[in-house]
C-alpha positions as a Markdown table, in Angstrom:
| # | Residue | x | y | z |
|---|---|---|---|---|
| 1 | Met | 70.3 | 31.9 | -90.2 |
| 2 | Lys | 66.7 | 32.6 | -91.2 |
| 3 | Lys | 64.1 | 32.8 | -88.5 |
| 4 | Ile | 62.9 | 29.2 | -89.2 |
| 5 | Asp | 66.5 | 28.0 | -88.8 |
| 6 | Ile | 66.9 | 29.7 | -85.4 |
| 7 | His | 63.6 | 28.2 | -84.2 |
| 8 | Glu | 64.6 | 24.7 | -85.3 |
| 9 | Lys | 68.0 | 25.0 | -83.6 |
| 10 | Leu | 66.4 | 26.2 | -80.3 |
| 11 | Val | 64.0 | 23.2 | -80.3 |
| 12 | Glu | 67.0 | 20.8 | -81.0 |
| 13 | Met | 68.7 | 22.3 | -77.9 |
| 14 | Gly | 65.6 | 21.4 | -75.8 |
| 15 | Phe | 63.9 | 24.8 | -75.5 |
| 16 | Asp | 60.1 | 24.7 | -75.5 |
| 17 | Ile | 59.5 | 27.8 | -77.6 |
| 18 | Ser | 57.1 | 28.6 | -80.5 |
| 19 | Tyr | 58.0 | 30.0 | -83.9 |
| 20 | Pro | 56.0 | 33.2 | -83.5 |
| 21 | Thr | 57.8 | 33.9 | -80.2 |
| 22 | Val | 61.1 | 33.7 | -82.1 |
| 23 | Cys | 59.8 | 36.0 | -84.9 |
| 24 | Asn | 58.5 | 38.6 | -82.4 |
| 25 | Tyr | 61.8 | 38.7 | -80.5 |
| 26 | Ile | 63.9 | 39.2 | -83.6 |
| 27 | Arg | 61.6 | 41.9 | -85.0 |
| 28 | Glu | 61.6 | 43.8 | -81.7 |
| 29 | Asn | 65.3 | 43.6 | -80.9 |
| 30 | His | 67.3 | 43.1 | -84.2 |
| 31 | Glu | 65.3 | 44.3 | -87.2 |
| 32 | Arg | 65.8 | 47.9 | -88.1 |
| 33 | Lys | 64.6 | 49.6 | -91.2 |
| 34 | Glu | 67.2 | 51.6 | -93.1 |
| 35 | Ala | 67.0 | 55.4 | -92.7 |
| 36 | Phe | 67.4 | 57.6 | -95.7 |
| 37 | Ile | 69.1 | 61.0 | -95.7 |
| 38 | Arg | 67.4 | 63.6 | -97.8 |
| 39 | Gln | 69.6 | 65.0 | -100.5 |
| 40 | Glu | 69.7 | 68.6 | -101.7 |
| 41 | Tyr | 71.4 | 69.4 | -105.1 |
| 42 | Asn | 72.6 | 72.6 | -106.6 |
| 43 | Leu | 71.8 | 73.8 | -110.1 |
| 44 | Gly | 74.0 | 72.2 | -112.7 |
| 45 | Glu | 75.6 | 69.9 | -110.2 |
| 46 | Thr | 74.7 | 66.2 | -110.7 |
| 47 | Leu | 73.7 | 63.9 | -113.4 |
| 48 | Glu | 73.1 | 60.2 | -112.7 |
| 49 | Phe | 73.4 | 57.2 | -115.1 |
| 50 | Asp | 72.2 | 53.6 | -115.1 |
| 51 | Trp | 71.1 | 50.7 | -117.4 |
| 52 | Gly | 67.8 | 49.0 | -117.3 |
| 53 | Glu | 66.1 | 46.2 | -119.3 |
| 54 | Val | 63.1 | 46.8 | -121.6 |
| 55 | Lys | 61.3 | 43.8 | -123.1 |
| 56 | Leu | 59.6 | 44.6 | -126.4 |
| 57 | Thr | 58.4 | 42.9 | -129.5 |
| 58 | Ile | 60.5 | 44.0 | -132.5 |
| 59 | Ala | 59.3 | 42.9 | -136.0 |
| 60 | Gly | 57.2 | 40.2 | -134.3 |
| 61 | Lys | 60.1 | 38.8 | -132.3 |
| 62 | Pro | 60.4 | 39.1 | -128.4 |
| 63 | Thr | 63.5 | 41.2 | -127.8 |
| 64 | Thr | 65.2 | 42.3 | -124.6 |
| 65 | Leu | 66.8 | 45.8 | -125.1 |
| 66 | Gln | 69.0 | 47.8 | -122.8 |
| 67 | Met | 67.8 | 51.3 | -121.9 |
| 68 | Gly | 70.6 | 53.8 | -121.0 |
| 69 | Leu | 69.1 | 56.5 | -118.8 |
| 70 | Leu | 70.6 | 59.8 | -117.5 |
| 71 | Thr | 68.6 | 61.8 | -115.0 |
| 72 | Thr | 69.3 | 65.2 | -113.5 |
| 73 | Ala | 69.4 | 65.1 | -109.7 |
| 74 | Lys | 67.9 | 68.6 | -109.3 |
| 75 | Ser | 64.7 | 68.0 | -111.2 |
| 76 | Ser | 64.6 | 64.4 | -112.5 |
| 77 | Tyr | 64.8 | 65.5 | -116.1 |
| 78 | His | 65.2 | 62.2 | -118.0 |
| 79 | Tyr | 67.1 | 61.3 | -121.2 |
| 80 | Ala | 66.9 | 57.7 | -122.4 |
| 81 | Arg | 67.7 | 55.6 | -125.4 |
| 82 | Leu | 67.4 | 51.9 | -126.3 |
| 83 | Tyr | 70.3 | 49.8 | -127.4 |
| 84 | Gln | 71.0 | 46.1 | -128.3 |
| 85 | Asn | 73.5 | 45.7 | -125.5 |
| 86 | Gln | 75.6 | 47.5 | -122.9 |
| 87 | Lys | 78.9 | 47.6 | -124.8 |
| 88 | Met | 81.2 | 50.5 | -124.4 |
| 89 | Glu | 80.2 | 52.2 | -127.7 |
| 90 | Asn | 76.5 | 52.3 | -126.5 |
| 91 | Phe | 77.6 | 53.6 | -123.0 |
| 92 | Leu | 79.5 | 56.5 | -124.7 |
| 93 | Asp | 76.8 | 57.1 | -127.3 |
| 94 | Val | 74.0 | 57.7 | -124.8 |
| 95 | His | 76.2 | 60.1 | -122.9 |
| 96 | Val | 77.0 | 62.2 | -126.0 |
| 97 | Arg | 73.3 | 62.2 | -127.0 |
| 98 | Ala | 72.2 | 63.2 | -123.5 |
| 99 | Phe | 74.7 | 66.1 | -123.4 |
| 100 | Asn | 73.5 | 67.3 | -126.8 |
| 101 | Asn | 69.9 | 66.9 | -125.7 |
| 102 | Ile | 70.4 | 68.9 | -122.5 |
| 103 | Gly | 72.6 | 71.5 | -124.2 |
| 104 | Gly | 75.4 | 71.4 | -121.7 |
| 105 | Val | 77.2 | 69.1 | -119.2 |
| 106 | His | 76.6 | 68.7 | -115.5 |
| 107 | Arg | 79.7 | 69.1 | -113.3 |
| 108 | Glu | 79.4 | 65.6 | -111.7 |
| 109 | Leu | 78.2 | 62.3 | -113.1 |
| 110 | Val | 77.3 | 59.4 | -110.7 |
| 111 | Tyr | 77.6 | 55.7 | -111.5 |
| 112 | Asp | 77.1 | 52.4 | -109.7 |
| 113 | Asn | 79.7 | 49.7 | -110.3 |
| 114 | Leu | 78.9 | 48.9 | -113.9 |
| 115 | Lys | 81.8 | 47.5 | -115.9 |
| 116 | Gln | 81.8 | 50.3 | -118.5 |
| 117 | Ala | 82.6 | 52.8 | -115.7 |
| 118 | Val | 84.7 | 50.8 | -113.2 |
| 119 | Arg | 87.8 | 49.1 | -114.4 |
| 120 | Lys | 88.7 | 47.5 | -111.1 |
| 121 | Phe | 88.4 | 47.8 | -107.3 |
| 122 | Val | 91.3 | 49.2 | -105.4 |
| 123 | Gly | 90.9 | 48.2 | -101.8 |
| 124 | Arg | 87.4 | 47.9 | -100.1 |
| 125 | Asn | 85.7 | 51.0 | -101.4 |
| 126 | Glu | 88.1 | 52.7 | -103.9 |
| 127 | Lys | 87.5 | 52.1 | -107.6 |
| 128 | Glu | 89.5 | 52.8 | -110.7 |
| 129 | Ala | 87.7 | 54.2 | -113.7 |
| 130 | Thr | 87.8 | 52.7 | -117.2 |
| 131 | Glu | 90.0 | 54.3 | -119.7 |
| 132 | Asp | 87.0 | 55.3 | -121.8 |
| 133 | Leu | 85.3 | 57.0 | -118.9 |
| 134 | Ile | 88.5 | 58.9 | -118.1 |
| 135 | Lys | 88.8 | 60.1 | -121.7 |
| 136 | Ile | 85.2 | 61.3 | -122.1 |
| 137 | Ser | 85.3 | 63.0 | -118.7 |
| 138 | Leu | 88.5 | 64.9 | -119.6 |
| 139 | Tyr | 87.0 | 65.9 | -123.0 |
| 140 | Tyr | 83.8 | 67.3 | -121.5 |
| 141 | Gly | 85.3 | 68.4 | -118.2 |
| 142 | Phe | 83.0 | 66.6 | -115.7 |
| 143 | Lys | 84.0 | 64.7 | -112.6 |
| 144 | Tyr | 82.7 | 61.3 | -111.8 |
| 145 | Arg | 81.7 | 59.5 | -108.6 |
| 146 | Phe | 80.8 | 55.9 | -107.8 |
| 147 | Cys | 78.2 | 54.5 | -105.4 |
| 148 | Asn | 79.3 | 52.1 | -102.7 |
| 149 | Val | 78.8 | 48.4 | -103.4 |
| 150 | Ala | 75.1 | 47.4 | -103.3 |
| 151 | Arg | 74.1 | 51.0 | -102.7 |
| 152 | Gly | 72.3 | 52.0 | -105.9 |
| 153 | Asn | 70.0 | 54.0 | -103.7 |
| 154 | Glu | 72.8 | 56.5 | -103.4 |
| 155 | Lys | 71.7 | 57.7 | -106.8 |
| 156 | Gly | 68.1 | 57.2 | -106.2 |
| 157 | His | 66.8 | 59.5 | -108.9 |
| 158 | Val | 68.0 | 57.3 | -111.8 |
| 159 | Glu | 67.2 | 54.0 | -109.9 |
| 160 | Lys | 63.6 | 55.1 | -109.6 |
| 161 | Gly | 63.8 | 56.7 | -113.1 |
| 162 | Ile | 64.5 | 53.3 | -114.8 |
| 163 | Glu | 61.2 | 51.9 | -113.5 |
| 164 | Phe | 59.3 | 55.2 | -114.0 |
| 165 | Val | 60.4 | 55.7 | -117.6 |
| 166 | Arg | 59.9 | 52.0 | -118.5 |
| 167 | Arg | 56.4 | 52.0 | -117.1 |
| 168 | Lys | 55.3 | 55.3 | -118.5 |
| 169 | Ala | 56.7 | 54.7 | -122.0 |
| 170 | Phe | 56.1 | 51.0 | -122.6 |
| 171 | Ser | 53.3 | 49.8 | -120.4 |
| 172 | Ser | 50.7 | 50.6 | -123.0 |
| 173 | Arg | 52.7 | 49.8 | -126.2 |
| 174 | Thr | 55.3 | 47.1 | -126.7 |
| 175 | Asp | 55.2 | 46.2 | -130.4 |
| 176 | Phe | 57.4 | 48.0 | -132.9 |
| 177 | Asp | 58.7 | 47.3 | -136.4 |
| 178 | Thr | 62.3 | 48.4 | -135.6 |
| 179 | Val | 64.4 | 49.6 | -132.7 |
| 180 | Lys | 64.6 | 52.9 | -134.4 |
| 181 | Glu | 60.8 | 53.2 | -134.3 |
| 182 | Ala | 60.9 | 52.3 | -130.6 |
| 183 | Asn | 63.4 | 55.0 | -129.9 |
| 184 | Ala | 61.3 | 57.6 | -131.7 |
| 185 | Tyr | 58.4 | 56.6 | -129.6 |
| 186 | Leu | 60.5 | 56.8 | -126.4 |
| 187 | Lys | 61.6 | 60.3 | -127.4 |
| 188 | Glu | 58.0 | 61.5 | -127.7 |
| 189 | Lys | 57.1 | 60.0 | -124.3 |
| 190 | Leu | 60.1 | 61.6 | -122.6 |
| 191 | Leu | 59.1 | 65.0 | -123.9 |
| 192 | Glu | 55.7 | 64.5 | -122.3 |
| 193 | Leu | 57.2 | 63.3 | -119.0 |
| 194 | Asn | 59.7 | 66.1 | -118.9 |
| 195 | Ser | 57.1 | 68.7 | -119.7 |
| 196 | Lys | 54.7 | 67.7 | -117.0 |
| 197 | Lys | 54.5 | 70.0 | -114.0 |
| 198 | Arg | 55.3 | 68.4 | -110.6 |
| 199 | Asn | 54.1 | 69.4 | -107.1 |
| 200 | Trp | 57.4 | 68.7 | -105.6 |
| 201 | Leu | 59.0 | 71.1 | -108.0 |
| 202 | Gln | 56.6 | 73.9 | -106.9 |
| 203 | Asn | 54.4 | 73.3 | -109.8 |
| 204 | Gln | 57.2 | 73.5 | -112.3 |
| 205 | Ser | 58.3 | 70.9 | -114.9 |
| 206 | Pro | 61.7 | 69.2 | -115.2 |
| 207 | Ile | 62.2 | 71.2 | -118.4 |
| 208 | Asp | 61.6 | 74.4 | -116.5 |
| 209 | Ile | 64.2 | 73.5 | -113.8 |
| 210 | Leu | 66.7 | 72.4 | -116.5 |
| 211 | Lys | 66.4 | 75.9 | -118.1 |
| 212 | Gln | 67.4 | 77.3 | -114.8 |
| 213 | Glu | 70.4 | 75.0 | -114.7 |
| 214 | Met | 71.8 | 76.1 | -118.1 |
| 215 | Pro | 74.0 | 79.0 | -116.8 |
| 216 | Tyr | 75.6 | 76.5 | -114.4 |
| 217 | Leu | 76.4 | 73.8 | -116.9 |
| 218 | Ile | 79.8 | 73.2 | -118.5 |
| 219 | Pro | 79.5 | 74.6 | -122.1 |
| 220 | Leu | 78.8 | 71.9 | -124.7 |
| 221 | Lys | 81.6 | 70.8 | -127.0 |
| 222 | Pro | 81.4 | 69.1 | -130.5 |
| 223 | Ser | 80.2 | 65.6 | -130.2 |
| 224 | Tyr | 82.7 | 63.1 | -128.7 |
| 225 | Asp | 83.6 | 60.2 | -131.0 |
| 226 | Ala | 81.7 | 57.5 | -129.2 |
| 227 | Ser | 83.2 | 54.5 | -131.0 |
| 228 | Arg | 84.9 | 51.4 | -129.7 |
| 229 | Arg | 88.3 | 50.9 | -131.4 |
| 230 | Val | 89.3 | 47.4 | -132.7 |
| 231 | Glu | 92.3 | 46.3 | -134.7 |
| 232 | Ala | 91.5 | 43.4 | -137.0 |
| 233 | Arg | 93.2 | 41.3 | -139.7 |
| 234 | Val | 91.5 | 40.9 | -143.1 |
| 235 | Asn | 91.1 | 37.1 | -143.8 |
| 236 | Lys | 91.3 | 35.3 | -147.2 |
| 237 | Tyr | 87.6 | 36.1 | -147.9 |
| 238 | Ser | 88.5 | 39.9 | -147.6 |
| 239 | Val | 86.4 | 40.3 | -144.4 |
| 240 | Val | 87.1 | 41.3 | -140.8 |
| 241 | Asn | 85.5 | 39.6 | -137.8 |
| 242 | Ile | 83.7 | 42.0 | -135.3 |
| 243 | Asp | 81.6 | 40.6 | -132.5 |
| 244 | Gln | 81.2 | 37.3 | -134.3 |
| 245 | Asn | 80.0 | 39.0 | -137.5 |
| 246 | Lys | 81.9 | 39.5 | -140.8 |
| 247 | Tyr | 82.2 | 42.7 | -142.7 |
| 248 | Ser | 83.9 | 43.1 | -146.1 |
| 249 | Val | 86.7 | 45.4 | -147.2 |
| 250 | Pro | 88.4 | 45.9 | -150.6 |
| 251 | Asp | 90.1 | 42.7 | -151.7 |
| 252 | Tyr | 93.5 | 44.3 | -152.0 |
| 253 | Leu | 93.6 | 44.4 | -148.2 |
| 254 | Val | 93.7 | 40.6 | -147.7 |
| 255 | Gly | 96.2 | 39.7 | -145.0 |
| 256 | Lys | 96.6 | 43.3 | -143.8 |
| 257 | Phe | 95.6 | 44.8 | -140.4 |
| 258 | Val | 92.9 | 47.5 | -140.4 |
| 259 | Asn | 91.5 | 49.7 | -137.7 |
| 260 | Val | 87.7 | 49.4 | -137.0 |
| 261 | Lys | 85.5 | 52.0 | -135.3 |
| 262 | Val | 82.5 | 50.2 | -133.9 |
| 263 | Tyr | 79.4 | 52.5 | -133.4 |
| 264 | Pro | 76.0 | 51.5 | -132.2 |
| 265 | Asp | 74.5 | 51.5 | -135.7 |
| 266 | Thr | 77.5 | 51.4 | -138.1 |
| 267 | Ile | 81.0 | 49.9 | -138.6 |
| 268 | Glu | 83.7 | 52.0 | -140.1 |
| 269 | Ile | 86.9 | 50.4 | -141.3 |
| 270 | Tyr | 90.2 | 52.3 | -141.9 |
| 271 | Tyr | 93.5 | 51.4 | -143.5 |
| 272 | Lys | 96.4 | 53.8 | -142.9 |
| 273 | Asp | 94.0 | 56.5 | -141.6 |
| 274 | Asn | 91.8 | 56.3 | -144.8 |
| 275 | Lys | 88.3 | 55.0 | -144.6 |
| 276 | Val | 88.0 | 52.0 | -146.9 |
| 277 | Ala | 84.6 | 50.6 | -145.9 |
| 278 | Glu | 81.4 | 51.4 | -144.0 |
| 279 | His | 78.6 | 49.0 | -143.1 |
| 280 | Lys | 75.4 | 48.9 | -141.2 |
| 281 | Arg | 76.1 | 47.1 | -138.0 |
| 282 | Ser | 74.6 | 43.6 | -137.6 |
| 283 | Tyr | 73.4 | 42.3 | -134.2 |
| 284 | Gln | 72.9 | 38.8 | -135.5 |
| 285 | Ser | 75.5 | 36.0 | -134.9 |
| 286 | His | 77.9 | 34.8 | -137.6 |
| 287 | Tyr | 76.3 | 37.1 | -140.2 |
| 288 | Trp | 78.1 | 38.3 | -143.3 |
| 289 | Thr | 77.7 | 41.9 | -144.4 |
| 290 | Val | 79.3 | 42.2 | -147.8 |
| 291 | Asp | 79.6 | 45.0 | -150.4 |
| 292 | Ile | 80.1 | 43.4 | -153.8 |
| 293 | Asn | 82.1 | 46.4 | -155.0 |
| 294 | His | 84.9 | 45.3 | -152.6 |
| 295 | Phe | 85.5 | 42.3 | -154.8 |
| 296 | Ile | 85.5 | 43.8 | -158.3 |
| 297 | His | 89.2 | 43.1 | -158.9 |
| 298 | Thr | 88.8 | 39.4 | -157.9 |
| 299 | Leu | 85.5 | 38.9 | -159.8 |
| 300 | Lys | 87.1 | 40.2 | -163.0 |
| 301 | Lys | 89.4 | 37.3 | -162.7 |
| 302 | Lys | 86.7 | 34.9 | -161.6 |
| 303 | Pro | 83.4 | 36.1 | -163.1 |
| 304 | Gly | 81.8 | 32.7 | -162.6 |
| 305 | Ala | 81.9 | 33.2 | -158.9 |
| 306 | Leu | 79.5 | 36.1 | -159.0 |
| 307 | His | 76.2 | 34.2 | -159.1 |
| 308 | Ser | 76.5 | 32.3 | -155.8 |
| 309 | Ser | 78.6 | 34.9 | -154.0 |
| 310 | Val | 77.3 | 36.4 | -150.7 |
| 311 | Gly | 77.8 | 39.8 | -152.1 |
| 312 | Arg | 75.5 | 39.2 | -155.0 |
| 313 | His | 72.7 | 38.0 | -152.7 |
| 314 | Gln | 73.1 | 41.2 | -150.6 |
| 315 | Leu | 72.6 | 43.6 | -153.6 |
| 316 | Ser | 69.8 | 46.1 | -153.4 |
| 317 | Pro | 66.4 | 44.9 | -154.7 |
| 318 | Glu | 66.8 | 47.1 | -157.8 |
| 319 | Leu | 70.2 | 45.6 | -158.7 |
| 320 | Gln | 68.9 | 42.1 | -157.9 |
| 321 | Glu | 66.1 | 42.6 | -160.5 |
| 322 | Ile | 68.5 | 44.0 | -163.1 |
| 323 | Tyr | 70.9 | 41.1 | -162.7 |
| 324 | Gln | 68.1 | 38.5 | -163.0 |
| 325 | Glu | 66.5 | 40.1 | -166.0 |
| 326 | Tyr | 69.5 | 41.2 | -168.1 |
| 327 | Tyr | 72.8 | 39.7 | -166.8 |
| 328 | Ile | 72.2 | 36.3 | -165.3 |
| 329 | Asn | 74.1 | 34.7 | -168.3 |
| 330 | Asn | 76.6 | 37.5 | -168.6 |
| 331 | Pro | 78.3 | 38.1 | -165.2 |
| 332 | Arg | 81.4 | 39.8 | -166.7 |
| 333 | Asp | 79.2 | 42.5 | -168.2 |
| 334 | Phe | 77.4 | 42.9 | -164.8 |
| 335 | Ile | 80.7 | 43.4 | -163.1 |
| 336 | Glu | 81.4 | 46.3 | -165.5 |
| 337 | Leu | 78.0 | 47.7 | -164.6 |
| 338 | Leu | 78.9 | 47.7 | -160.9 |
| 339 | Glu | 82.0 | 49.7 | -161.8 |
| 340 | Leu | 79.8 | 52.1 | -163.7 |
| 341 | Ile | 77.4 | 52.5 | -160.7 |
| 342 | Lys | 80.4 | 53.2 | -158.4 |
| 343 | Glu | 81.7 | 55.8 | -160.9 |
| 344 | Lys | 78.3 | 57.5 | -161.4 |
| 345 | Asn | 75.3 | 56.3 | -159.3 |
| 346 | Leu | 72.5 | 53.7 | -159.4 |
| 347 | Lys | 69.8 | 56.2 | -160.3 |
| 348 | Ser | 71.5 | 57.1 | -163.5 |
| 349 | Val | 71.9 | 53.5 | -164.5 |
| 350 | Val | 68.2 | 52.6 | -163.7 |
| 351 | Glu | 67.0 | 55.6 | -165.8 |
| 352 | Ala | 69.3 | 54.5 | -168.7 |
| 353 | Ile | 67.9 | 50.9 | -168.5 |
| 354 | Ala | 64.3 | 52.2 | -168.6 |
| 355 | Glu | 65.1 | 54.3 | -171.7 |
| 356 | Leu | 66.7 | 51.3 | -173.5 |
| 357 | Lys | 63.9 | 49.0 | -172.4 |
| 358 | Lys | 61.3 | 51.3 | -174.1 |
| 359 | Ile | 63.1 | 50.7 | -177.4 |
| 360 | Lys | 63.9 | 47.1 | -177.0 |
| 361 | Lys | 64.9 | 44.8 | -174.1 |
| 362 | Glu | 67.8 | 43.3 | -176.0 |
| 363 | Leu | 69.5 | 46.7 | -176.1 |
| 364 | Val | 70.1 | 46.7 | -172.4 |
| 365 | Thr | 73.8 | 46.1 | -172.2 |
| 366 | Thr | 76.5 | 47.9 | -170.2 |
| 367 | Asp | 78.0 | 49.5 | -173.3 |
| 368 | Asn | 74.6 | 51.0 | -174.2 |
| 369 | Ile | 73.9 | 52.1 | -170.7 |
| 370 | Lys | 77.3 | 53.9 | -170.7 |
| 371 | Asn | 76.5 | 55.5 | -174.0 |
| 372 | Ile | 73.2 | 57.0 | -172.7 |
| 373 | Ile | 74.8 | 58.2 | -169.4 |
| 374 | Phe | 77.8 | 59.8 | -171.2 |
| 375 | Lys | 75.6 | 60.9 | -174.2 |
| 376 | Leu | 77.5 | 58.8 | -176.8 |
| 377 | Pro | 76.0 | 57.2 | -180.0 |
| 378 | Met | 74.1 | 54.1 | -179.1 |
| 379 | Asp | 75.0 | 50.6 | -180.5 |
| 380 | Asn | 71.8 | 49.1 | -181.9 |
| 381 | Thr | 73.2 | 45.6 | -182.0 |
| 382 | Thr | 73.8 | 43.1 | -179.2 |
| 383 | Ser | 76.3 | 40.3 | -179.0 |
| 384 | Lys | 73.6 | 37.5 | -178.9 |
| 385 | Thr | 70.6 | 38.7 | -180.9 |
| 386 | Lys | 70.4 | 40.4 | -184.3 |
| 387 | Asp | 68.0 | 43.4 | -184.6 |
| 388 | Leu | 65.9 | 42.8 | -187.7 |
| 389 | Ser | 63.9 | 46.0 | -187.3 |
| 390 | Ile | 66.0 | 48.0 | -189.9 |
| 391 | Gln | 65.8 | 45.1 | -192.4 |
| 392 | Lys | 62.0 | 44.9 | -192.1 |
| 393 | Ala | 61.6 | 48.7 | -192.4 |
| 394 | Ser | 63.7 | 48.6 | -195.6 |
| 395 | Ile | 61.6 | 45.9 | -197.2 |
| 396 | Lys | 58.4 | 47.8 | -196.4 |
| 397 | Gln | 59.9 | 51.0 | -198.0 |
| 398 | Ile | 60.9 | 49.1 | -201.2 |
| 399 | Ala | 57.3 | 47.7 | -201.5 |
| 400 | Ile | 55.9 | 51.3 | -201.3 |
| 401 | Leu | 58.3 | 52.5 | -204.0 |
| 402 | Asn | 57.3 | 49.6 | -206.2 |
| 403 | Glu | 53.7 | 50.7 | -206.1 |
| 404 | Met | 54.6 | 54.3 | -206.5 |
| 405 | Phe | 56.6 | 53.8 | -209.7 |
| 406 | Asn | 54.6 | 50.8 | -211.0 |
| 407 | Leu | 57.8 | 48.7 | -211.2 |
| 408 | Asn | 57.3 | 45.2 | -212.5 |
| 409 | Pro | 58.9 | 42.6 | -210.2 |
| 410 | Ala | 59.5 | 40.4 | -213.3 |
| 411 | Gly | 61.4 | 43.2 | -215.1 |
| 412 | Arg | 64.9 | 44.3 | -215.1 |
| 413 | Tyr | 64.5 | 45.8 | -211.6 |
| 414 | Lys | 63.9 | 42.4 | -210.1 |
| 415 | Asn | 66.6 | 41.3 | -207.8 |
């Protein structure tokens, strides 16, 4: 019961008692403030982790991001990074980045009961770690420890650190064009915070104490692969579904199973241990990310499908412009151009088009682009227009010769 409930119950039972009397009695006899036990940590001993929300405006849109924070228990040295969510790949990624930033690994990491760390409870207080936490701990060689339920204060450095870093970094600025820009800004602020001397550190900075910890840390290893692994089947549109978004693969893989590595910023797709596709990760919902080169084989058979395809609309701005200006009525030739770009590179193709355009726009064809790139003789004709420049030049030259030799157009030289 709350105090008001106790007072009402006593009145119902016939006692003539005031509400303040009930409150005073409970405060004096039953309310006790929690005592805290001061902790002392050894150099290189403990690193604490937690998640915290950060509300920012990204590209004009209000966005709630997740800040992963690791804090050293000895000096409250902070490492933090912003993510779109708390999925396992982000949990692993922030650990790898923090270890690389610190330059070594603390012997013990402390977590509360977040689902990326705790797989299940075994009894009242025992917890079983997730497979991913076990793997990364074995790789780097650190031990892990979990707080008791509802006792986040048992890792008080990082609990306070979430509020501290969020306030110091983002209280004065909340608008950014991209999450990448927000992370760059956060990195600058963390350097300022970690470099500031603290009275409770005997006028040293967290960086100063971290330098003292370095000989006690576990030596750093090459970066752990912080991906989430997913097996997916390629559907009839030659895409795989990852977190409600679609990503394309080469069209010969339709109906086959592929292995996907999900990273915070990228998606890598493998078939029989060979990487067949890589995409920038989308955090939208039901969004299609398509590389048109994955459909070359199919488009050769169905060139008319090119114009309205998702892949065509996701071409780079340069390729969109080239398609609209030179190939909108010739999709088959554009498909050959895509093959050429894959073989060489887009820069070479753009330079060849600029060279042809200087001569005449109608000369911009895939065959002529190939000739310039591979330094072959150029074809001065196109399939749809006839170049009359040679004919006009010839007529002009004949007129000059007529004047030079005083030929009579009415004479025997007349055609």
